Amino acid sequence: GWFHRLWAEQKKWLDKTVPESKAEWRIIVTHFPPYWGKKDWMELAPKHEIDAIITGHRHSQSMHCKDDMVAKIWGEDKDSTEMNDFLDPTAWIVSGGGGGITSEHIPDPAGNDDQYGFVDMTVTKKELTFEALSHKGMLRKTMVVKHSYSHGGINEVPGQSTTPKPETTTEAKKTTKKSTAKHSKRRHEEQIAA
C-alpha cells in the first residue's frame, strides 16, 4: 500500500543523502519507534552510521543508548521478549508526547510517570544529551550519547583509529618475503662460517 511505497522511497532517499553528509551527528526524526520496522532499522542504522532515532507514536516515554541496562522494551508485558539493545550503538528515543486522551497507562496527576511528557535535547560536537520530562515537568531520565561512528573520519571515536592503514600490495609482500629470506639465509651462512 501507500505507506510501504513511501517507506521504500524514504530508504532510497537515505541511501542517496546520508553518504553526502559532513555532519558530526546523524539523527533521524520519524513517527514510529524503531521497534516497528525493526528489521529495516537494524540494517539502516549501522549502514548509515545513525547516532540517534527520535520518535513518537506511543504516549509513554522511553529512551535507550548503548551504555544503558538491557531490558524488555515492553516491560509491562510478561510475554514480551523484545529487548531494548537491538540497535546498539544507535540510541533511540520515544518522546511520549502527543495529544489526545490515550496513553499507555493511567498518568499520575503529580507527574511521577513516563506517560505523555516531552524530551529536551542538547547537541554539542562531542555528545548528545536527552532529558525526558514528565507531563508535569519532572526530570525522569537523562541520557548522554557519545560518538560511536566516525562518519568518514569527521569524529574521533574512542578506541577507533582515524588514521587510514597503509595499503600493502601483493608485490610489496613478495619483495618483503624475498628480502627477509635472503637476509636469514645470509645470516645462517655467516653463523656456519664462524
Short mmCIF file of C-alpha atoms in Angstrom, two decimals:
data_model
loop_
_atom_site.label_atom_id
_atom_site.label_comp_id
_atom_site.label_asym_id
_atom_site.label_seq_id
_atom_site.Cartn_x
_atom_site.Cartn_y
_atom_site.Cartn_z
CA GLY A 1 0.00 0.00 0.00
CA TRP A 2 0.73 3.67 0.22
CA PHE A 3 2.79 3.51 3.44
CA HIS A 4 5.09 0.76 2.11
CA ARG A 5 5.74 2.71 -1.12
CA LEU A 6 6.52 5.84 0.89
CA TRP A 7 8.85 3.89 3.20
CA ALA A 8 10.68 2.37 0.19
CA GLU A 9 11.14 5.89 -1.26
CA GLN A 10 12.46 7.18 2.08
CA LYS A 11 15.02 4.36 2.33
CA LYS A 12 16.27 5.21 -1.19
CA TRP A 13 16.47 8.86 -0.14
CA LEU A 14 18.55 7.88 2.92
CA ASP A 15 20.88 5.81 0.69
CA LYS A 16 21.43 8.84 -1.54
CA THR A 17 21.54 11.62 1.04
CA VAL A 18 23.36 10.25 4.10
CA PRO A 19 26.67 9.43 2.37
CA GLU A 20 26.86 13.10 1.29
CA SER A 21 26.55 14.34 4.88
CA LYS A 22 29.50 16.09 6.51
CA ALA A 23 27.69 16.50 9.84
CA GLU A 24 29.08 15.36 13.19
CA TRP A 25 25.74 13.75 14.09
CA ARG A 26 23.24 11.71 12.10
CA ILE A 27 19.84 11.98 13.75
CA ILE A 28 16.59 10.72 12.28
CA VAL A 29 13.22 12.02 13.44
CA THR A 30 10.21 9.90 12.50
CA HIS A 31 6.81 8.98 13.85
CA PHE A 32 7.03 5.28 14.68
CA PRO A 33 9.57 3.92 17.20
CA PRO A 34 12.28 1.77 15.58
CA TYR A 35 10.90 -1.43 17.05
CA TRP A 36 8.24 -1.05 14.33
CA GLY A 37 10.16 -1.89 11.18
CA LYS A 38 12.90 -3.28 13.41
CA LYS A 39 14.47 -5.41 10.65
CA ASP A 40 14.87 -2.34 8.41
CA TRP A 41 16.31 -0.19 11.22
CA MET A 42 18.77 -2.92 12.19
CA GLU A 43 20.11 -2.70 8.63
CA LEU A 44 19.85 1.08 8.17
CA ALA A 45 21.39 2.19 11.49
CA PRO A 46 24.87 0.68 11.01
CA LYS A 47 24.82 1.15 7.22
CA HIS A 48 24.28 4.92 7.60
CA GLU A 49 26.01 5.26 10.98
CA ILE A 50 22.87 6.70 12.56
CA ASP A 51 23.59 8.15 16.00
CA ALA A 52 20.02 8.57 17.24
CA ILE A 53 16.43 7.98 16.17
CA ILE A 54 13.84 10.28 17.76
CA THR A 55 10.23 9.15 17.55
CA GLY A 56 6.76 9.48 18.97
CA HIS A 57 3.59 7.41 18.41
CA ARG A 58 3.49 5.86 21.88
CA HIS A 59 2.32 8.14 24.66
CA SER A 60 4.86 6.68 27.03
CA GLN A 61 8.45 7.91 27.17
CA SER A 62 11.37 5.58 26.74
CA MET A 63 14.99 6.06 25.78
CA HIS A 64 17.89 3.70 25.25
CA CYS A 65 21.57 4.07 24.43
CA LYS A 66 24.38 1.52 24.33
CA ASP A 67 25.51 2.15 27.91
CA ASP A 68 22.04 1.59 29.40
CA MET A 69 20.88 -1.50 31.20
CA VAL A 70 19.45 -4.06 28.79
CA ALA A 71 15.75 -4.58 29.49
CA LYS A 72 12.50 -5.52 27.82
CA ILE A 73 11.01 -2.88 25.50
CA TRP A 74 7.55 -3.70 26.79
CA GLY A 75 8.38 -4.23 30.45
CA GLU A 76 4.73 -4.45 31.44
CA ASP A 77 4.14 -7.39 29.05
CA LYS A 78 5.22 -10.64 30.75
CA ASP A 79 5.16 -12.47 27.38
CA SER A 80 7.36 -9.94 25.55
CA THR A 81 10.87 -11.00 24.64
CA GLU A 82 11.98 -7.92 22.68
CA MET A 83 14.98 -6.25 24.29
CA ASN A 84 15.96 -2.58 24.07
CA ASP A 85 19.53 -3.11 22.82
CA PHE A 86 18.62 -4.22 19.28
CA LEU A 87 20.07 -1.07 17.65
CA ASP A 88 23.21 -0.57 19.76
CA PRO A 89 25.21 1.62 19.35
CA THR A 90 22.39 3.71 17.81
CA ALA A 91 20.35 5.43 20.53
CA TRP A 92 16.58 5.64 20.27
CA ILE A 93 14.08 7.90 21.95
CA VAL A 94 10.28 7.77 22.21
CA SER A 95 9.26 11.27 23.24
CA GLY A 96 6.00 10.20 24.89
CA GLY A 97 4.36 13.44 23.91
CA GLY A 98 1.26 13.77 21.88
CA GLY A 99 -2.24 14.88 22.35
CA GLY A 100 -5.50 13.11 22.65
CA ILE A 101 -6.84 11.25 25.61
CA THR A 102 -4.96 7.99 25.17
CA SER A 103 -1.80 6.90 26.92
CA GLU A 104 -0.17 3.55 27.58
CA HIS A 105 -1.14 3.68 31.27
CA ILE A 106 -3.07 5.99 33.56
CA PRO A 107 -0.96 9.13 34.09
CA ASP A 108 -0.05 10.11 37.65
CA PRO A 109 -1.59 13.54 38.42
CA ALA A 110 1.70 14.60 40.10
CA GLY A 111 3.76 13.63 37.01
CA ASN A 112 5.73 10.78 38.61
CA ASP A 113 5.46 8.63 35.49
CA ASP A 114 6.50 8.36 31.85
CA GLN A 115 3.07 8.94 30.31
CA TYR A 116 2.99 11.87 27.90
CA GLY A 117 5.79 14.33 28.68
CA PHE A 118 8.43 15.72 26.37
CA VAL A 119 12.15 15.44 25.63
CA ASP A 120 14.75 18.20 25.71
CA MET A 121 17.81 17.60 23.53
CA THR A 122 21.17 19.41 23.79
CA VAL A 123 23.64 18.99 20.95
CA THR A 124 27.39 19.62 21.12
CA LYS A 125 30.20 18.41 18.87
CA LYS A 126 31.11 15.69 21.38
CA GLU A 127 27.77 14.50 22.78
CA LEU A 128 24.00 14.49 22.61
CA THR A 129 22.09 14.90 25.86
CA PHE A 130 18.45 13.88 26.11
CA GLU A 131 16.30 14.75 29.13
CA ALA A 132 12.92 13.09 29.48
CA LEU A 133 10.49 15.31 31.37
CA SER A 134 7.09 14.21 32.59
CA HIS A 135 3.81 15.93 31.76
CA LYS A 136 4.31 17.92 34.98
CA GLY A 137 7.89 18.92 34.10
CA MET A 138 9.69 16.41 36.35
CA LEU A 139 13.04 15.13 35.07
CA ARG A 140 12.54 11.37 34.60
CA LYS A 141 15.75 10.33 32.84
CA THR A 142 18.92 11.83 31.39
CA MET A 143 20.75 10.04 28.61
CA VAL A 144 24.13 11.09 27.17
CA VAL A 145 25.19 9.75 23.79
CA LYS A 146 28.82 10.00 22.69
CA HIS A 147 30.17 9.26 19.23
CA SER A 148 30.14 5.61 18.20
CA TYR A 149 30.62 6.34 14.50
CA SER A 150 33.36 8.41 12.87
CA HIS A 151 31.21 9.38 9.85
CA GLY A 152 34.12 9.01 7.46
CA GLY A 153 36.71 10.42 9.86
CA ILE A 154 34.79 13.54 10.90
CA ASN A 155 34.50 12.40 14.54
CA GLU A 156 37.01 10.93 16.94
CA VAL A 157 35.66 7.71 18.39
CA PRO A 158 37.39 6.32 21.50
CA GLY A 159 39.06 3.01 20.70
CA GLN A 160 38.91 3.55 16.93
CA SER A 161 41.81 4.69 14.81
CA THR A 162 41.08 7.54 12.41
CA THR A 163 44.41 7.07 10.62
CA PRO A 164 43.99 5.07 7.44
CA LYS A 165 46.07 1.89 7.39
CA PRO A 166 48.75 1.84 4.67
CA GLU A 167 47.92 -0.48 1.84
CA THR A 168 50.20 -3.44 1.28
CA THR A 169 50.26 -4.66 -2.27
CA THR A 170 50.91 -8.26 -3.21
CA GLU A 171 54.14 -7.15 -4.94
CA ALA A 172 55.35 -5.41 -1.78
CA LYS A 173 54.61 -8.53 0.26
CA LYS A 174 56.60 -10.68 -2.20
CA THR A 175 59.55 -8.29 -2.08
CA THR A 176 59.50 -8.24 1.73
CA LYS A 177 59.37 -12.04 1.91
CA LYS A 178 62.28 -12.36 -0.59
CA SER A 179 64.38 -9.78 1.31
CA THR A 180 63.70 -11.48 4.65
CA ALA A 181 64.52 -14.91 3.20
CA LYS A 182 67.83 -13.64 1.67
CA HIS A 183 68.78 -11.92 4.95
CA SER A 184 68.00 -15.06 7.01
CA LYS A 185 69.97 -17.29 4.59
CA ARG A 186 73.00 -14.94 4.67
CA ARG A 187 72.91 -14.75 8.48
CA HIS A 188 72.71 -18.56 8.70
CA GLU A 189 75.72 -18.92 6.34
CA GLU A 190 77.69 -16.39 8.43
CA GLN A 191 76.94 -18.36 11.60
CA ILE A 192 78.17 -21.64 9.97
CA ALA A 193 81.37 -19.96 8.71
CA ALA A 194 82.17 -18.61 12.17
#
